[in-house]
Short mmCIF file of C-alpha atoms in Angstrom, two decimals:
data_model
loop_
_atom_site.label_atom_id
_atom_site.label_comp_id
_atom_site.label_asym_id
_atom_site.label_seq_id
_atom_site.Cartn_x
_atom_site.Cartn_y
_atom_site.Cartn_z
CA UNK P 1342 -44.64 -45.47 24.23
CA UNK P 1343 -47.45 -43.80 22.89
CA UNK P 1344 -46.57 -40.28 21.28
CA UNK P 1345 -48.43 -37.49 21.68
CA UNK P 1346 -49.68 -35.73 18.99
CA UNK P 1347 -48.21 -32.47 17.08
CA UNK P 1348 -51.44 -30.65 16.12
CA UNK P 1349 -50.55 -27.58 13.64
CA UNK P 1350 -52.93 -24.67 11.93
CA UNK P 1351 -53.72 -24.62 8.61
CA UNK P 1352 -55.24 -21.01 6.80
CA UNK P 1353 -54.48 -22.43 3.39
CA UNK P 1354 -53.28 -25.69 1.04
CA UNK P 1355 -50.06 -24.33 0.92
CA UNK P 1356 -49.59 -24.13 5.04
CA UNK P 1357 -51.04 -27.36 5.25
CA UNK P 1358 -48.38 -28.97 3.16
CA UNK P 1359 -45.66 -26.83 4.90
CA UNK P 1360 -47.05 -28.40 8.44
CA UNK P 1361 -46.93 -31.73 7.14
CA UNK P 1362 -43.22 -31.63 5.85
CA UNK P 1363 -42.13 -29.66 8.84
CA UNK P 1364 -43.22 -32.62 11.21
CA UNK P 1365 -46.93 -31.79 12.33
CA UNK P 1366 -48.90 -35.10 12.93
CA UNK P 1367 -52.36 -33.55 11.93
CA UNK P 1368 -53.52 -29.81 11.04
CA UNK P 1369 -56.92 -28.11 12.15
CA UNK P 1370 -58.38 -26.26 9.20
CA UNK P 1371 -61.70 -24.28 8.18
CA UNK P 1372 -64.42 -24.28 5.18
CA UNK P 1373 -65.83 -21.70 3.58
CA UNK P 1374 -68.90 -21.58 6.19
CA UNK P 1375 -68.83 -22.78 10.36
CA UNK P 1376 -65.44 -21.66 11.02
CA UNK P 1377 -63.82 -19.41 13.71
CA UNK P 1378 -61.80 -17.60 11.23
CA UNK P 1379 -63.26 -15.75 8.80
CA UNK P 1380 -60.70 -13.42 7.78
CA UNK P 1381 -58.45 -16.80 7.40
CA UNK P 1382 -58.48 -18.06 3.35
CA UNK P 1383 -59.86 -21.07 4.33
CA UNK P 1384 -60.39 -23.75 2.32
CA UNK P 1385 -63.44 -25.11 -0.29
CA UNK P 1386 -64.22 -28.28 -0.67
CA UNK P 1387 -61.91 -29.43 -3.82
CA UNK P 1388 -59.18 -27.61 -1.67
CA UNK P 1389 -60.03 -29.14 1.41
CA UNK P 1390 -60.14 -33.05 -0.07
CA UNK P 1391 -56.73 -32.35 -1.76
CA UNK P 1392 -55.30 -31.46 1.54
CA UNK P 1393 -56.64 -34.76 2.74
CA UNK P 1394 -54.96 -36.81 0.43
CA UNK P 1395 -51.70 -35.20 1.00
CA UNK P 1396 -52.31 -35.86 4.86
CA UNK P 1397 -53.39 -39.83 4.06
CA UNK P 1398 -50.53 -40.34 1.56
CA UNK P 1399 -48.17 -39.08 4.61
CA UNK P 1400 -50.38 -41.32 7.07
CA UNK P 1401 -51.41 -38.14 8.66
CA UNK P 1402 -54.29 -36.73 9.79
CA UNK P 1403 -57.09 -33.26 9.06
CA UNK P 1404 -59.65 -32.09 11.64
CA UNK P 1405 -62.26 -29.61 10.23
CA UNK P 1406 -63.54 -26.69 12.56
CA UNK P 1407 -67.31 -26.49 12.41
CA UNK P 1408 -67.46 -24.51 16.08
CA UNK P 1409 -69.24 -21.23 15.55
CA UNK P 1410 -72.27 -20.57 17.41
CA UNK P 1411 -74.90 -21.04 14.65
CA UNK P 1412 -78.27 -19.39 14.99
CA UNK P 1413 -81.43 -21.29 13.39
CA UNK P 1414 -81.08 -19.96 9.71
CA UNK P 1415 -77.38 -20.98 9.33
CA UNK P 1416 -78.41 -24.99 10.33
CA UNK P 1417 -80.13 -25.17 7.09
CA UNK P 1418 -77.37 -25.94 5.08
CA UNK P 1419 -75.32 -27.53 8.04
CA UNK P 1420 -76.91 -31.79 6.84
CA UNK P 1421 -75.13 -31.09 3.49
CA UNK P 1422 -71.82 -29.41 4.13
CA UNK P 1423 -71.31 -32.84 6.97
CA UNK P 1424 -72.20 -35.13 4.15
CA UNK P 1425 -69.40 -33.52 1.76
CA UNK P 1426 -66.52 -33.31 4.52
CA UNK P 1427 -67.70 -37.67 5.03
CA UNK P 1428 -67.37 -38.13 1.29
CA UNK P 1429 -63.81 -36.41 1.79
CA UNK P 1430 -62.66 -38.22 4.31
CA UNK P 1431 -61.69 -35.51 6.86
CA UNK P 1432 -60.69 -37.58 9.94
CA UNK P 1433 -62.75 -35.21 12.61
CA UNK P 1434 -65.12 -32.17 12.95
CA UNK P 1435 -63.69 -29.90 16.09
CA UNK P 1436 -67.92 -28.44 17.23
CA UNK P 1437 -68.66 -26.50 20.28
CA UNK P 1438 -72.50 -25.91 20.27
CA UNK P 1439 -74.89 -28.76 21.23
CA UNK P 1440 -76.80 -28.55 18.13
CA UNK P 1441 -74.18 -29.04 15.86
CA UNK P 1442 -73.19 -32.12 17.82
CA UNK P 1443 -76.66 -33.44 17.61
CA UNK P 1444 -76.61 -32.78 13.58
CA UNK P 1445 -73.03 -34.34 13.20
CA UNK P 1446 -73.81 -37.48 15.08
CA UNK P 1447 -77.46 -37.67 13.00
CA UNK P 1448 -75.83 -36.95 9.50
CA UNK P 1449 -72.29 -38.87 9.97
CA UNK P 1450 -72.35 -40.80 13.07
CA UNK P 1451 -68.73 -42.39 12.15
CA UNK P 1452 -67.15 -39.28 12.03
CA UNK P 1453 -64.63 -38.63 15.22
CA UNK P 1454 -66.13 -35.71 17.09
CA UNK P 1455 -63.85 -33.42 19.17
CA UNK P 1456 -65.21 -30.68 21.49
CA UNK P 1457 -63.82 -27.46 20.69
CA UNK P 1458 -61.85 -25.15 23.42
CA UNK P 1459 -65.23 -22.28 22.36
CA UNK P 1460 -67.39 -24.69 25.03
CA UNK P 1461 -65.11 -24.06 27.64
CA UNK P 1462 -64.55 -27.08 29.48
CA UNK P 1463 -62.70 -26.76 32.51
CA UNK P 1464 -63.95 -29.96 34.53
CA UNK P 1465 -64.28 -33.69 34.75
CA UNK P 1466 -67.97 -33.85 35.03
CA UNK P 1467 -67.95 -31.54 31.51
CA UNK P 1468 -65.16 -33.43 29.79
CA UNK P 1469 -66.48 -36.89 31.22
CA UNK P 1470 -69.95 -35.51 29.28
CA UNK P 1471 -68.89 -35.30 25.89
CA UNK P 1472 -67.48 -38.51 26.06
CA UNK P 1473 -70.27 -40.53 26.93
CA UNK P 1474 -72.53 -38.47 24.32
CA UNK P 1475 -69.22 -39.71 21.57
CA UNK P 1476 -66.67 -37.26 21.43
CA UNK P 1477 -63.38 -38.70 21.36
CA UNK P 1478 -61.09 -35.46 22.07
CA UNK P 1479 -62.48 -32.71 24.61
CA UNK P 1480 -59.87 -29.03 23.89
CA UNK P 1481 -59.21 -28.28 27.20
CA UNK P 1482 -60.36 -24.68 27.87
CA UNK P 1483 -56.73 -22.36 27.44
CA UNK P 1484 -57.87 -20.77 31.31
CA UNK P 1485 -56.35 -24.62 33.14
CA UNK P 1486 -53.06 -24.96 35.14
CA UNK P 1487 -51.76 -28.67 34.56
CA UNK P 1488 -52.77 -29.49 37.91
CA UNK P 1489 -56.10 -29.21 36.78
CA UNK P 1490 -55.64 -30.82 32.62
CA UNK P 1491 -53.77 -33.91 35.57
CA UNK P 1492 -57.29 -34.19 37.23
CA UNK P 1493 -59.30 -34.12 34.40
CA UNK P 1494 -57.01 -36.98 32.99
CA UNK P 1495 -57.28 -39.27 35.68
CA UNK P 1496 -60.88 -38.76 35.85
CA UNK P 1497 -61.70 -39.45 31.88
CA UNK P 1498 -61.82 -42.64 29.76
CA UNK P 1499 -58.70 -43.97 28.87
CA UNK P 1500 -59.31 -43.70 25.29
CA UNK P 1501 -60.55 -40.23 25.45
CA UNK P 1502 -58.21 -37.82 23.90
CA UNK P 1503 -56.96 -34.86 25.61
CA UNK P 1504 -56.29 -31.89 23.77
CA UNK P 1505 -54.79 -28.07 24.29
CA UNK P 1506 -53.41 -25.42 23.06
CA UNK P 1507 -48.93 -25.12 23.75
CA UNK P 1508 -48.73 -22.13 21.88
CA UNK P 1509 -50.07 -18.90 20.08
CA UNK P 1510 -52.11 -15.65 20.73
CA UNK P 1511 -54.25 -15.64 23.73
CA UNK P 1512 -57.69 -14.12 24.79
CA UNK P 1513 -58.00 -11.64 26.93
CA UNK P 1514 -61.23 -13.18 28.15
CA UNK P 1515 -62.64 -16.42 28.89
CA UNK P 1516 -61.98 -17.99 25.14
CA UNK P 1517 -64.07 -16.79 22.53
CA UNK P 1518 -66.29 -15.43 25.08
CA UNK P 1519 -65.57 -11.54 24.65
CA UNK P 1520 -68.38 -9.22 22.89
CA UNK P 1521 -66.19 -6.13 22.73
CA UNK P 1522 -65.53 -6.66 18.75
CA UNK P 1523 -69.49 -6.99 18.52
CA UNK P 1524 -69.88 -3.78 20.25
CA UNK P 1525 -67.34 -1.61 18.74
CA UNK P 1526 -67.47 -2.90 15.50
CA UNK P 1527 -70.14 -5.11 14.96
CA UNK P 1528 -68.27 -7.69 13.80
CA UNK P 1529 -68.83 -11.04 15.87
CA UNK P 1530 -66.04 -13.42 17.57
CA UNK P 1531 -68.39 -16.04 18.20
CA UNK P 1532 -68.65 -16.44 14.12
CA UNK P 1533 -64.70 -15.65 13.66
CA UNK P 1534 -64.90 -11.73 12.64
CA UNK P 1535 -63.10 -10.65 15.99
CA UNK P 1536 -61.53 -7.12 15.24
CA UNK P 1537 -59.06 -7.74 18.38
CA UNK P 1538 -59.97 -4.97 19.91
CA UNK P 1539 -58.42 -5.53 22.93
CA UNK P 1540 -55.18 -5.17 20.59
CA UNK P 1541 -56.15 -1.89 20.58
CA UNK P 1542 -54.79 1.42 22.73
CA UNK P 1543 -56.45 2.53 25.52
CA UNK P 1544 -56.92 5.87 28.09
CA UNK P 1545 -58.47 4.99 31.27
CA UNK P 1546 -60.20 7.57 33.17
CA UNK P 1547 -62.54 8.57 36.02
CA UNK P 1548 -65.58 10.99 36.01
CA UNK P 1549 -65.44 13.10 38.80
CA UNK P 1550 -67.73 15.02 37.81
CA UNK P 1551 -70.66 15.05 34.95
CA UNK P 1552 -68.81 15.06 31.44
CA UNK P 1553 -65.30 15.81 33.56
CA UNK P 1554 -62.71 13.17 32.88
CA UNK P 1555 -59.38 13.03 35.04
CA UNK P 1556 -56.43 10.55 33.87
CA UNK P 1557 -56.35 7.15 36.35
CA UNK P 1558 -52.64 7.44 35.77
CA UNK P 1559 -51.16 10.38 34.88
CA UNK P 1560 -47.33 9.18 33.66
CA UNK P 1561 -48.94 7.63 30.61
CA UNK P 1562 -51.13 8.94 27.83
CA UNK P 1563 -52.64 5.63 27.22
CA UNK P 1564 -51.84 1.95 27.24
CA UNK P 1565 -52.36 -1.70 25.85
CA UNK P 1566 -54.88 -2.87 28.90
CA UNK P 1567 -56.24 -5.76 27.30
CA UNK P 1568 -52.97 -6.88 25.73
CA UNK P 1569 -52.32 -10.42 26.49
CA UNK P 1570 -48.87 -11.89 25.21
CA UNK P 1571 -48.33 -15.17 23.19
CA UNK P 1572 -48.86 -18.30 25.22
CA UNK P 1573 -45.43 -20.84 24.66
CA UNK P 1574 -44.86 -23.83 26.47
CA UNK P 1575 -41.85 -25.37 24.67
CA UNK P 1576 -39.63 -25.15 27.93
CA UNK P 1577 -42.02 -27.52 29.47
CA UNK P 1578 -42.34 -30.56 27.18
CA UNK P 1579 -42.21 -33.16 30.11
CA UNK P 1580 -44.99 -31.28 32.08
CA UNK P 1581 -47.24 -31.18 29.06
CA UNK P 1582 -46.76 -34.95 28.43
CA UNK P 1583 -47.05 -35.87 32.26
CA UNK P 1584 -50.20 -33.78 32.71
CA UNK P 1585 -51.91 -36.07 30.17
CA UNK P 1586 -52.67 -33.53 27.41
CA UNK P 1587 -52.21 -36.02 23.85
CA UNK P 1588 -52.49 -33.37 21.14
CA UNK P 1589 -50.46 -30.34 21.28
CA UNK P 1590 -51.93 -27.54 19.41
CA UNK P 1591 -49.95 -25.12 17.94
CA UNK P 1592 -52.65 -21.59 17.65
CA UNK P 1593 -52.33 -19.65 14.49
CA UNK P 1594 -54.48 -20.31 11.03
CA UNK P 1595 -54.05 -16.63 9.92
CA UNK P 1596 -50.48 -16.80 10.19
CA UNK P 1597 -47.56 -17.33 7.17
CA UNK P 1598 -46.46 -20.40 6.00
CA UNK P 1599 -43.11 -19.49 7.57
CA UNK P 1600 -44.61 -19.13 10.93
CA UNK P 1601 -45.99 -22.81 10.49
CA UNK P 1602 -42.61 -24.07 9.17
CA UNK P 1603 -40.85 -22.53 12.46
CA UNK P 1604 -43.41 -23.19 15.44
CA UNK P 1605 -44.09 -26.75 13.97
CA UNK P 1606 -39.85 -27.24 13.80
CA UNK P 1607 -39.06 -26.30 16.70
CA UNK P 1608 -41.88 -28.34 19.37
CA UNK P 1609 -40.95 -31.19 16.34
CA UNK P 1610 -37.30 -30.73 17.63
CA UNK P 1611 -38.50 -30.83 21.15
CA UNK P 1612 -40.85 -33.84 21.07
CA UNK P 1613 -37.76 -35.79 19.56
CA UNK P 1614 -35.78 -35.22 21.78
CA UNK P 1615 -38.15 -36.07 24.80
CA UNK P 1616 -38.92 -39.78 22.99
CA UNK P 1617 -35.21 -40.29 22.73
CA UNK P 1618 -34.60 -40.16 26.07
CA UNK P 1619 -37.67 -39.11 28.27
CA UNK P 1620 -36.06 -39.34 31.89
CA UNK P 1621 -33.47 -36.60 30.76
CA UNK P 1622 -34.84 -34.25 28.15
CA UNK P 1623 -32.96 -31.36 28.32
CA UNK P 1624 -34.31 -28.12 27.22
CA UNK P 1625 -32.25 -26.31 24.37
CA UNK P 1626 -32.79 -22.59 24.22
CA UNK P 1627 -31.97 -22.44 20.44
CA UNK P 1628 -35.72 -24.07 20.19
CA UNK P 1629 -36.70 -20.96 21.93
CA UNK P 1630 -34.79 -18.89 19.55
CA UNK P 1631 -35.77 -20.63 16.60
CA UNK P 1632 -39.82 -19.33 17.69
CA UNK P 1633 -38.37 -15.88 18.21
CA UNK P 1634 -36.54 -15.92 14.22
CA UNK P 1635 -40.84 -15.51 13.43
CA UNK P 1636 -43.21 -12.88 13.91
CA UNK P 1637 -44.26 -12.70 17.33
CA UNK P 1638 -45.36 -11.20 21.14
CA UNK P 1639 -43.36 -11.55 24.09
CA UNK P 1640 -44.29 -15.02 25.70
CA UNK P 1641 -45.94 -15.93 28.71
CA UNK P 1642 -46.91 -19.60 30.47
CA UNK P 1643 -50.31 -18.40 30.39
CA UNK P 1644 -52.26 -20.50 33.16
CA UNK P 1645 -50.35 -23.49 32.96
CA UNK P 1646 -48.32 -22.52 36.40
CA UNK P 1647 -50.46 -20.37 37.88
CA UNK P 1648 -52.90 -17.72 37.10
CA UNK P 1649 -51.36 -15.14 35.04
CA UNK P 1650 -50.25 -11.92 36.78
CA UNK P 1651 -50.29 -8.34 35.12
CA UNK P 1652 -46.98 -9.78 33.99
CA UNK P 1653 -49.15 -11.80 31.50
CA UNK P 1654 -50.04 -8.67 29.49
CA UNK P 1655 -47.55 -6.23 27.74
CA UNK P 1656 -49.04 -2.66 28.25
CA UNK P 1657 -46.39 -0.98 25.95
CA UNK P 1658 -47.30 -2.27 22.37
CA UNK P 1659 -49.83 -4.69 20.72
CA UNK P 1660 -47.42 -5.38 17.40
CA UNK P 1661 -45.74 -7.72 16.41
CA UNK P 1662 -42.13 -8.15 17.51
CA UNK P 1663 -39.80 -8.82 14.09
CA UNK P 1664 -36.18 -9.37 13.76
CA UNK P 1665 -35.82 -11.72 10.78
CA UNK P 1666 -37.21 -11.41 6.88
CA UNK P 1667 -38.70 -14.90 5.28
CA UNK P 1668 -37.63 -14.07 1.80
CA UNK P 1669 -37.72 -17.10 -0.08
CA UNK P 1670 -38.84 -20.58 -0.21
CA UNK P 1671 -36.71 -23.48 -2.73
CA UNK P 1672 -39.49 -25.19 -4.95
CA UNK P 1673 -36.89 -26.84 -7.35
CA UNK P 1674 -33.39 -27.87 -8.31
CA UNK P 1675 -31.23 -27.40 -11.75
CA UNK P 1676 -29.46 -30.10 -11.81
CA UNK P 1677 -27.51 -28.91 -15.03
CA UNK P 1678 -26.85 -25.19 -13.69
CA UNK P 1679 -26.47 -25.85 -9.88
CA UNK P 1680 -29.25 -23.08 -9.23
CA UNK P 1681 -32.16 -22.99 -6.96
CA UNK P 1682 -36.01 -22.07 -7.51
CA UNK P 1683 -36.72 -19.50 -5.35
CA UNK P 1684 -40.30 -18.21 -4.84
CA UNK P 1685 -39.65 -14.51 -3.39
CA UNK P 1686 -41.41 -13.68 -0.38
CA UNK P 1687 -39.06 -10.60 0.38
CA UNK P 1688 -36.44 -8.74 -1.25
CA UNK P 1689 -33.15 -10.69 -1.13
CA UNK P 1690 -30.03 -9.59 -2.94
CA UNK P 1691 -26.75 -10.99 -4.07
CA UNK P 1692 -24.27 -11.69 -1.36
CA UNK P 1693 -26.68 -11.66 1.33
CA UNK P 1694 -25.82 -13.44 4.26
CA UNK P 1695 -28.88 -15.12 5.02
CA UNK P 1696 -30.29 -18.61 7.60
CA UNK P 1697 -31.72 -21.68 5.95
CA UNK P 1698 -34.03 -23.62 7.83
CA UNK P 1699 -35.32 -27.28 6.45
CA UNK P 1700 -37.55 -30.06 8.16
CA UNK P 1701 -35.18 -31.95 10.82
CA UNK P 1702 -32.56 -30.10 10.44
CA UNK P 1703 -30.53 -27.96 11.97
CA UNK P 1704 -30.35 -24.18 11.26
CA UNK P 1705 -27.49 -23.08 8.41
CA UNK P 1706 -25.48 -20.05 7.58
CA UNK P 1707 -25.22 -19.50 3.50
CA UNK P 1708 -23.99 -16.49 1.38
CA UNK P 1709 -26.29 -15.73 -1.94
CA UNK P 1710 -23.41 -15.87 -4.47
CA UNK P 1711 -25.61 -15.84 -7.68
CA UNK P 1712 -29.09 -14.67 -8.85
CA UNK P 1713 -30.86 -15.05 -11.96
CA UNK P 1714 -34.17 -14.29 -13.25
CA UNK P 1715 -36.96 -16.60 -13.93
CA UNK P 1716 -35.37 -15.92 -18.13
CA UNK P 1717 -32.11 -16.54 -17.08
CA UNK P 1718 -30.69 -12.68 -16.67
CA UNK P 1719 -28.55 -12.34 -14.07
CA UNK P 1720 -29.69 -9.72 -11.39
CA UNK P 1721 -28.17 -8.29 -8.65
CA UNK P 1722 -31.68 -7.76 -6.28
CA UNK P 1723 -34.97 -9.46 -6.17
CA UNK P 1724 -37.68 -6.91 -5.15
CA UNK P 1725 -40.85 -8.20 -6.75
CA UNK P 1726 -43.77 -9.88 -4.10
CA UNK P 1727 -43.35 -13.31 -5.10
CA UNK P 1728 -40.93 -13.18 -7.96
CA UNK P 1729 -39.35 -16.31 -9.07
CA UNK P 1730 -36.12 -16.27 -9.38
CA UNK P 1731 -32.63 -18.85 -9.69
CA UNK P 1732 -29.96 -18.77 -7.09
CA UNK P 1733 -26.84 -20.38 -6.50
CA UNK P 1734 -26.06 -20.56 -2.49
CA UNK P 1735 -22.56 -22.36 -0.55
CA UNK P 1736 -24.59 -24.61 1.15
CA UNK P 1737 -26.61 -27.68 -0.38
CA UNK P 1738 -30.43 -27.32 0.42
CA UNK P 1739 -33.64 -29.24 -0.79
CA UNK P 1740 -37.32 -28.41 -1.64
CA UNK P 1741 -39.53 -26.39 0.72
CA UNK P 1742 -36.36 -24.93 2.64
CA UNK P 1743 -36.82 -21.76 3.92
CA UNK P 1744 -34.77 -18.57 3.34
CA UNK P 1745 -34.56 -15.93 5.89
CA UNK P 1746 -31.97 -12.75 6.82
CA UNK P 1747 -31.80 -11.15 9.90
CA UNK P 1748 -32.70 -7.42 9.92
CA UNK P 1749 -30.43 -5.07 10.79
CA UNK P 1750 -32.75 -2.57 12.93
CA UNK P 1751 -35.48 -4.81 14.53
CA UNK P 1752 -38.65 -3.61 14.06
CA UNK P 1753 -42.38 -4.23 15.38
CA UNK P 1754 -45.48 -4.94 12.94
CA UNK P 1755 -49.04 -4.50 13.42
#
């Protein structure tokens, strides 16, 4: 059986590795120039070809956005950038304007070409297009039910590769297509510097007369209109898989390392257990729960089932929904003291009773018993942004587990 691909975000070297280990197949990552996601780290070019040969070494695989909408003066330099992601070795370029297309299959015609989810395809005839120009993969278009990803799939080559997105934030309008960020900020979505306003809080109102205003709905100040919540599909591994889609992609390059280690465990969990026995793949909710131990929105099935209803969109709060700390990640072992090396992420004190989560394995309860300093003083808190620091735990862990405590009063973020 051919297994569909685990496709993971990448905002920086160190997510990239954390995808890898937690069980992504291949990662989607930006440069310093073409990308969707400016406000991301992104990688250069010495960055980018080390994450490469961490992928190759694991016989994994990097795609490279180059999908904004370019105007004339920003092809100049568009030949040379190609020719340094070839020399790398980056296995595809993810495009969405025509031009850039041309340029890529001009400058590096062996590179794999997919069509980026920005060009909106949402049709055989448009998928079936791209193919016979060379693209391998076509990104399904976020707005398509699975009746319709089924379709295009039965319509399209066999070897053409059939990707969307499972999970992550969501547009309010047709992907990438919105100008509101552009007009209330001048910062524009089509070259990654969205502002998300339609995160933002809203009064809607009528003019009934000239410069008079009267509330639409009076039992409300204001509220979230253009809101959408997170888009998660992990209940419905079998209908992703059926529909045809090959590469599941996980949304998210401006999010934490621990958010990659989490979303990427949990569909890893779920895919695993689909191979093992595909005719009776149970879903487990404690996948589901695993998503919901990160930072994120209530869930929807965007359009998957059906066309999303006003139940699609939360009009109470744009943050963040937060009930667990990440406050530590193991880089090493003592062998001679017992202890752990424990980058900080948040503050983490003795006795804690905290979660441990690890690649492939299951979720475990430990107590922090001991905690040292990075010159072996013995401490009782760690409260320093990235502080390294020794601990001794009642459980047995390994290198790039992840530390995490539950917090008390749950609490939103923007």
């Amino acid at each position: 059986m051919n297994k569909v691909e685990l496709l993971a975000p990448a905002g920086d070297l160190e997510r990239l590795k954390i995808a890898f280990t937690y069980g992504a197949d291949a990662v989607y990552l930006g440069g310093e120039i073409f990308g969707m996601r400016s406000a991301a780290k992104n990688f250069t070019i010495e960055q980018m070809a080390e994450g490469v040969e961490f992928a190759h070494e694991r016989g994994k695989k990097v795609f490279v956005t180059v999908n904004i909408i370019p105007r004339n003066e920003e092809l100049d330099q568009l030949k040379a950038y190609l020719l340094e992601l070839d020399r790398i070795n980056v296995d595809a370029v993810i495009v969405s304007d025509p031009g850039i297309f041309t340029i890529v299959k001009e400058t590096i015609p062996n590179m794999e070409i997919h069509i980026s989810t920005q060009a909106s395809t949402t049709n055989s005839l448009a998928s079936n297009f791209w193919y016979k120009e060379g693209a391998k993969r076509v990104v399904m278009a976020r707005e398509l039910s699975f009746k319709e990803i089924k379709e295009i799939r039965d319509n399209a080559a066999e070897d053409m590769d059939i990707e969307a997105f499972v999970h992550g934030a969501m547009c309010m309008s047709y992907s990438g297509k919105c100008v509101i960020s552009n007009y209330t900020t001048g910062r524009d979505a089509n070259r990654g510097a969205c502002a998300q306003p339609c995160r933002w809080k809203y009064t809607l109102v009528d003019e009934v007369n000239p410069g008079q205003y009267e509330k639409v709905v009076d039992e409300i100040d204001s509220s979230f209109f253009f809101n959408s919540k997170d888009l998660c599909m992990i209940e419905y591994i079998p209908q992703i898989i059926e529909s045809g889609i090959t590469s599941l992609k996980i949304e998210g390059r401006m999010k934490t390392a621990y958010y990659v280690a989490t979303t990427v465990r949990a569909y890893r969990m779920a895919l695993d257990e689909y191979y093992k026995n595909p005719t009776d793949w149970k879903f487990n909710p404690m996948w589901l729960e695993e998503l919901k131990k990160g930072s994120h929105r209530d869930y929807s099935t965007g359009f998957f089932i059906d066309r999303p209803s006003e139940k699609a969109h939360n009009y109470d709060s744009a943050s963040y929904i937060r009930n667990y700390d990440f406050i530590g990640i193991v880089r090493d072992y003592e062998e001679e003291t017992g202890l752990y090396i424990v980058e900080q992420r948040n503050k983490m004190n003795v006795l804690d009773k905290i979660e441990v989560i690890g690649p492939f394995k299951e979720t475990v309860n430990a107590t922090i018993l001991e905690m040292y300093n990075e010159y072996g003083e013995e401490i009782e808190s760690a409260p320093h942004a990235r502080q390294i620091v020794k601990i001794k735990l009642d459980v047995k862990v390994d290198k790039d587990y992840m530390l995490r405590k539950p917090i008390v009063n749950i609490r939103t973020i923007k």
